[in-house]
C-alpha cells in the first residue's frame, strides 16, 4: 500500500499540533485540537508536496516506527549523559577538556539520514558537527573529549544503526564502516577513523 505522501504528512503535523498545544487528556478536547491541526497541517503538506516523494510506503513506515521511538529514547539518554559529563568537566578543578576533531565515516547515505545524524551530534553537549565531505561520506566532528575518539564515535554508531533501518538504507546495522581514503587506520579498527598515536613512553594517548 503506497498512499500519497502529503496527506500522511498532514496527519503527522496534526499530531504534532496536539503536542505544541499541550492539550488536556480529554477526548473531546483532543478531537477538537486534532481537527484544527488537520485544518492547518493538510494545506501546508499539500502546498509543499513537490519537496518530497509523491507516495510513501506506509507498511514500511509502520515497521520503522518502533526504531524511531528507540532512536529518540537513546538520543535523550545520551543528551542527559552528555550534559552531566560536560558539567563535570567544566566544574572539575583539573578541567579535563581535550578538544579535537574526529573523522567519522558514515554508513548511511541518504540526505535525510545524514542530516539526522549530524543534527543529533550538534544537539548533544560536547560535540559539534563541523563539516561533511560528500565525496567520502564523512562527518568531521569536534568533541570536547575528541582525543578519546571512542567516546565520540560510540553514540554516533548507535544512532546510525537505528537510522539505517528508519531510512531504509542499503547497509544494515552491524555492517562494516567504509574506510576513509588517505586517512591513517588503526590496526583492527572498522570505523574508518584515525589511528591512536603513542605517547613518548610507549602508551596510548587517550586524552585523559
mmCIF file of C-alpha atoms in Angstrom:
data_model
loop_
_atom_site.group_PDB
_atom_site.id
_atom_site.type_symbol
_atom_site.label_atom_id
_atom_site.label_comp_id
_atom_site.label_asym_id
_atom_site.label_seq_id
_atom_site.Cartn_x
_atom_site.Cartn_y
_atom_site.Cartn_z
ATOM 1 C CA UNK A 1 0.000 0.000 0.000
ATOM 2 C CA UNK A 2 1.586 3.255 -1.192
ATOM 3 C CA UNK A 3 -0.738 6.186 -0.469
ATOM 4 C CA UNK A 4 0.084 9.758 -1.413
ATOM 5 C CA UNK A 5 2.601 11.220 0.972
ATOM 6 C CA UNK A 6 1.190 14.685 1.581
ATOM 7 C CA UNK A 7 -1.965 13.507 3.441
ATOM 8 C CA UNK A 8 0.214 11.325 5.689
ATOM 9 C CA UNK A 9 2.451 14.306 6.462
ATOM 10 C CA UNK A 10 -0.665 16.399 7.088
ATOM 11 C CA UNK A 11 -1.859 13.905 9.703
ATOM 12 C CA UNK A 12 1.594 13.866 11.336
ATOM 13 C CA UNK A 13 1.515 17.660 11.510
ATOM 14 C CA UNK A 14 -1.896 17.433 13.181
ATOM 15 C CA UNK A 15 -0.443 15.063 15.794
ATOM 16 C CA UNK A 16 2.474 17.462 16.292
ATOM 17 C CA UNK A 17 -0.077 20.254 16.774
ATOM 18 C CA UNK A 18 -1.512 18.344 19.762
ATOM 19 C CA UNK A 19 1.913 18.357 21.460
ATOM 20 C CA UNK A 20 2.506 22.017 20.641
ATOM 21 C CA UNK A 21 -0.859 22.980 22.105
ATOM 22 C CA UNK A 22 -0.412 20.832 25.204
ATOM 23 C CA UNK A 23 -3.986 19.503 25.107
ATOM 24 C CA UNK A 24 -5.544 18.188 28.309
ATOM 25 C CA UNK A 25 -6.325 14.468 28.459
ATOM 26 C CA UNK A 26 -9.946 14.951 27.483
ATOM 27 C CA UNK A 27 -11.267 13.079 24.397
ATOM 28 C CA UNK A 28 -13.353 15.990 23.112
ATOM 29 C CA UNK A 29 -10.542 18.485 23.607
ATOM 30 C CA UNK A 30 -8.097 16.176 21.820
ATOM 31 C CA UNK A 31 -10.531 15.627 18.953
ATOM 32 C CA UNK A 32 -11.184 19.349 18.586
ATOM 33 C CA UNK A 33 -7.498 20.259 18.517
ATOM 34 C CA UNK A 34 -6.765 17.368 16.146
ATOM 35 C CA UNK A 35 -9.339 18.699 13.679
ATOM 36 C CA UNK A 36 -7.765 22.146 13.954
ATOM 37 C CA UNK A 37 -4.374 20.516 13.377
ATOM 38 C CA UNK A 38 -5.690 18.809 10.251
ATOM 39 C CA UNK A 39 -7.075 22.124 9.040
ATOM 40 C CA UNK A 40 -3.606 23.614 9.337
ATOM 41 C CA UNK A 41 -1.442 20.604 8.513
ATOM 42 C CA UNK A 42 -3.135 19.311 5.360
ATOM 43 C CA UNK A 43 -2.923 22.607 3.415
ATOM 44 C CA UNK A 44 0.718 23.058 4.452
ATOM 45 C CA UNK A 45 1.598 19.493 3.433
ATOM 46 C CA UNK A 46 -0.233 19.945 0.117
ATOM 47 C CA UNK A 47 1.498 23.235 -0.615
ATOM 48 C CA UNK A 48 4.948 21.720 -0.090
ATOM 49 C CA UNK A 49 4.226 18.340 -1.715
ATOM 50 C CA UNK A 50 6.746 18.939 -4.509
ATOM 51 C CA UNK A 51 9.597 18.893 -1.999
ATOM 52 C CA UNK A 52 9.184 15.189 -1.187
ATOM 53 C CA UNK A 53 8.295 11.988 -2.994
ATOM 54 C CA UNK A 54 4.732 11.669 -4.253
ATOM 55 C CA UNK A 55 3.950 8.402 -2.491
ATOM 56 C CA UNK A 56 5.063 6.711 0.711
ATOM 57 C CA UNK A 57 5.455 3.069 1.688
ATOM 58 C CA UNK A 58 3.008 3.075 4.594
ATOM 59 C CA UNK A 59 3.742 -0.513 5.664
ATOM 60 C CA UNK A 60 7.471 0.186 5.813
ATOM 61 C CA UNK A 61 6.879 3.356 7.827
ATOM 62 C CA UNK A 62 4.816 1.393 10.340
ATOM 63 C CA UNK A 63 7.631 -1.157 10.662
ATOM 64 C CA UNK A 64 10.152 1.653 11.154
ATOM 65 C CA UNK A 65 8.085 3.414 13.846
ATOM 66 C CA UNK A 66 9.486 1.336 16.774
ATOM 67 C CA UNK A 67 13.020 2.163 15.626
ATOM 68 C CA UNK A 68 12.125 5.858 15.584
ATOM 69 C CA UNK A 69 10.901 5.590 19.176
ATOM 70 C CA UNK A 70 14.080 3.783 20.252
ATOM 71 C CA UNK A 71 16.241 6.332 18.413
ATOM 72 C CA UNK A 72 14.549 9.176 20.293
ATOM 73 C CA UNK A 73 14.937 7.319 23.605
ATOM 74 C CA UNK A 74 18.625 6.589 23.026
ATOM 75 C CA UNK A 75 19.225 10.176 21.945
ATOM 76 C CA UNK A 76 17.529 11.597 25.059
ATOM 77 C CA UNK A 77 19.606 9.280 27.250
ATOM 78 C CA UNK A 78 22.808 10.414 25.542
ATOM 79 C CA UNK A 79 21.650 14.041 25.832
ATOM 80 C CA UNK A 80 21.268 13.702 29.613
ATOM 81 C CA UNK A 81 24.562 11.840 29.994
ATOM 82 C CA UNK A 82 26.430 14.402 27.886
ATOM 83 C CA UNK A 83 25.005 17.318 29.905
ATOM 84 C CA UNK A 84 26.261 15.759 33.138
ATOM 85 C CA UNK A 85 29.643 14.940 31.595
ATOM 86 C CA UNK A 86 30.186 18.476 30.272
ATOM 87 C CA UNK A 87 29.123 19.982 33.600
ATOM 88 C CA UNK A 88 31.628 17.756 35.415
ATOM 89 C CA UNK A 89 34.476 18.644 33.050
ATOM 90 C CA UNK A 90 33.770 22.371 33.308
ATOM 91 C CA UNK A 91 33.490 22.363 37.101
ATOM 92 C CA UNK A 92 36.312 19.908 37.877
ATOM 93 C CA UNK A 93 39.476 21.623 39.215
ATOM 94 C CA UNK A 94 41.662 19.875 36.634
ATOM 95 C CA UNK A 95 39.402 20.902 33.716
ATOM 96 C CA UNK A 96 39.765 17.539 31.861
ATOM 97 C CA UNK A 97 38.940 19.033 28.465
ATOM 98 C CA UNK A 98 40.831 17.680 25.451
ATOM 99 C CA UNK A 99 39.170 19.075 22.312
ATOM 100 C CA UNK A 100 39.954 17.589 18.933
ATOM 101 C CA UNK A 101 38.340 16.892 15.567
ATOM 102 C CA UNK A 102 37.272 13.303 14.880
ATOM 103 C CA UNK A 103 36.787 11.899 11.387
ATOM 104 C CA UNK A 104 33.573 9.838 11.315
ATOM 105 C CA UNK A 105 32.851 7.925 8.078
ATOM 106 C CA UNK A 106 29.184 7.040 7.696
ATOM 107 C CA UNK A 107 27.234 4.016 6.534
ATOM 108 C CA UNK A 108 24.028 5.994 5.966
ATOM 109 C CA UNK A 109 23.900 7.669 2.554
ATOM 110 C CA UNK A 110 20.550 9.456 2.144
ATOM 111 C CA UNK A 111 20.340 13.188 2.824
ATOM 112 C CA UNK A 112 17.659 12.748 5.489
ATOM 113 C CA UNK A 113 19.671 10.150 7.408
ATOM 114 C CA UNK A 114 22.930 12.142 7.234
ATOM 115 C CA UNK A 115 21.144 15.309 8.371
ATOM 116 C CA UNK A 116 19.518 13.451 11.275
ATOM 117 C CA UNK A 117 22.861 12.084 12.468
ATOM 118 C CA UNK A 118 24.631 15.438 12.040
ATOM 119 C CA UNK A 119 21.916 17.305 13.948
ATOM 120 C CA UNK A 120 21.906 14.703 16.735
ATOM 121 C CA UNK A 121 25.654 15.239 17.145
ATOM 122 C CA UNK A 122 25.321 19.029 17.264
ATOM 123 C CA UNK A 123 22.399 18.940 19.709
ATOM 124 C CA UNK A 124 24.417 16.802 22.133
ATOM 125 C CA UNK A 125 26.561 18.910 24.505
ATOM 126 C CA UNK A 126 30.280 18.421 23.996
ATOM 127 C CA UNK A 127 30.129 17.601 20.281
ATOM 128 C CA UNK A 128 29.597 19.669 17.149
ATOM 129 C CA UNK A 129 29.302 18.669 13.503
ATOM 130 C CA UNK A 130 31.788 20.947 11.760
ATOM 131 C CA UNK A 131 31.668 19.739 8.163
ATOM 132 C CA UNK A 132 30.551 16.986 5.810
ATOM 133 C CA UNK A 133 32.572 15.581 2.907
ATOM 134 C CA UNK A 134 30.148 14.221 0.310
ATOM 135 C CA UNK A 135 32.943 12.570 -1.690
ATOM 136 C CA UNK A 136 33.907 10.262 1.179
ATOM 137 C CA UNK A 137 30.556 10.418 3.022
ATOM 138 C CA UNK A 138 32.350 11.583 6.154
ATOM 139 C CA UNK A 139 31.480 13.878 9.040
ATOM 140 C CA UNK A 140 34.052 15.992 10.842
ATOM 141 C CA UNK A 141 33.052 16.198 14.479
ATOM 142 C CA UNK A 142 34.569 18.492 17.096
ATOM 143 C CA UNK A 143 34.470 16.880 20.512
ATOM 144 C CA UNK A 144 35.287 18.215 23.945
ATOM 145 C CA UNK A 145 36.990 14.848 24.522
ATOM 146 C CA UNK A 146 37.908 14.365 20.876
ATOM 147 C CA UNK A 147 41.303 12.843 21.658
ATOM 148 C CA UNK A 148 39.453 9.929 23.210
ATOM 149 C CA UNK A 149 37.691 9.301 19.910
ATOM 150 C CA UNK A 150 35.804 6.192 21.030
ATOM 151 C CA UNK A 151 33.730 8.324 23.405
ATOM 152 C CA UNK A 152 32.716 10.467 20.422
ATOM 153 C CA UNK A 153 32.143 7.678 17.901
ATOM 154 C CA UNK A 154 30.252 5.175 20.089
ATOM 155 C CA UNK A 155 26.915 7.057 20.399
ATOM 156 C CA UNK A 156 27.084 8.051 16.720
ATOM 157 C CA UNK A 157 27.341 4.405 15.694
ATOM 158 C CA UNK A 158 24.355 3.553 17.916
ATOM 159 C CA UNK A 159 22.213 6.279 16.307
ATOM 160 C CA UNK A 160 23.395 5.181 12.880
ATOM 161 C CA UNK A 161 22.314 1.563 13.474
ATOM 162 C CA UNK A 162 18.733 2.728 14.001
ATOM 163 C CA UNK A 163 18.924 5.308 11.192
ATOM 164 C CA UNK A 164 19.886 2.543 8.744
ATOM 165 C CA UNK A 165 16.514 0.898 9.406
ATOM 166 C CA UNK A 166 14.443 4.078 9.760
ATOM 167 C CA UNK A 167 15.564 5.486 6.411
ATOM 168 C CA UNK A 168 15.626 2.109 4.634
ATOM 169 C CA UNK A 169 19.312 2.323 3.755
ATOM 170 C CA UNK A 170 21.196 -0.227 1.665
ATOM 171 C CA UNK A 171 23.553 -1.110 4.506
ATOM 172 C CA UNK A 172 22.248 -2.806 7.623
ATOM 173 C CA UNK A 173 23.143 -2.490 11.328
ATOM 174 C CA UNK A 174 26.359 -4.355 12.005
ATOM 175 C CA UNK A 175 27.780 -3.800 8.518
ATOM 176 C CA UNK A 176 31.423 -2.630 8.482
ATOM 177 C CA UNK A 177 32.109 1.071 8.223
ATOM 178 C CA UNK A 178 33.724 2.230 4.949
ATOM 179 C CA UNK A 179 37.350 3.282 5.171
ATOM 180 C CA UNK A 180 38.278 6.908 4.524
ATOM 181 C CA UNK A 181 40.723 7.088 1.583
ATOM 182 C CA UNK A 182 44.069 8.502 2.683
ATOM 183 C CA UNK A 183 43.234 8.526 6.399
ATOM 184 C CA UNK A 184 45.535 6.602 8.771
ATOM 185 C CA UNK A 185 43.867 3.462 10.121
ATOM 186 C CA UNK A 186 44.398 1.803 13.461
ATOM 187 C CA UNK A 187 45.035 -1.927 13.381
ATOM 188 C CA UNK A 188 41.814 -3.857 13.839
ATOM 189 C CA UNK A 189 39.549 -0.817 13.539
ATOM 190 C CA UNK A 190 36.436 -0.975 11.386
ATOM 191 C CA UNK A 191 35.124 2.559 11.924
ATOM 192 C CA UNK A 192 37.467 4.241 9.468
ATOM 193 C CA UNK A 193 38.791 6.763 11.980
ATOM 194 C CA UNK A 194 42.359 7.903 12.543
ATOM 195 C CA UNK A 195 44.725 5.658 14.418
ATOM 196 C CA UNK A 196 45.525 6.228 18.097
ATOM 197 C CA UNK A 197 49.050 7.564 18.410
ATOM 198 C CA UNK A 198 51.560 6.504 21.027
ATOM 199 C CA UNK A 199 52.842 8.647 23.885
ATOM 200 C CA UNK A 200 56.545 9.251 24.355
ATOM 201 C CA UNK A 201 56.569 6.499 26.967
ATOM 202 C CA UNK A 202 55.032 3.974 24.594
ATOM 203 C CA UNK A 203 51.468 4.172 25.962
ATOM 204 C CA UNK A 204 48.374 5.092 24.009
ATOM 205 C CA UNK A 205 47.117 8.630 24.027
ATOM 206 C CA UNK A 206 43.521 8.624 25.211
ATOM 207 C CA UNK A 207 43.161 12.301 26.029
ATOM 208 C CA UNK A 208 42.647 11.735 29.705
#
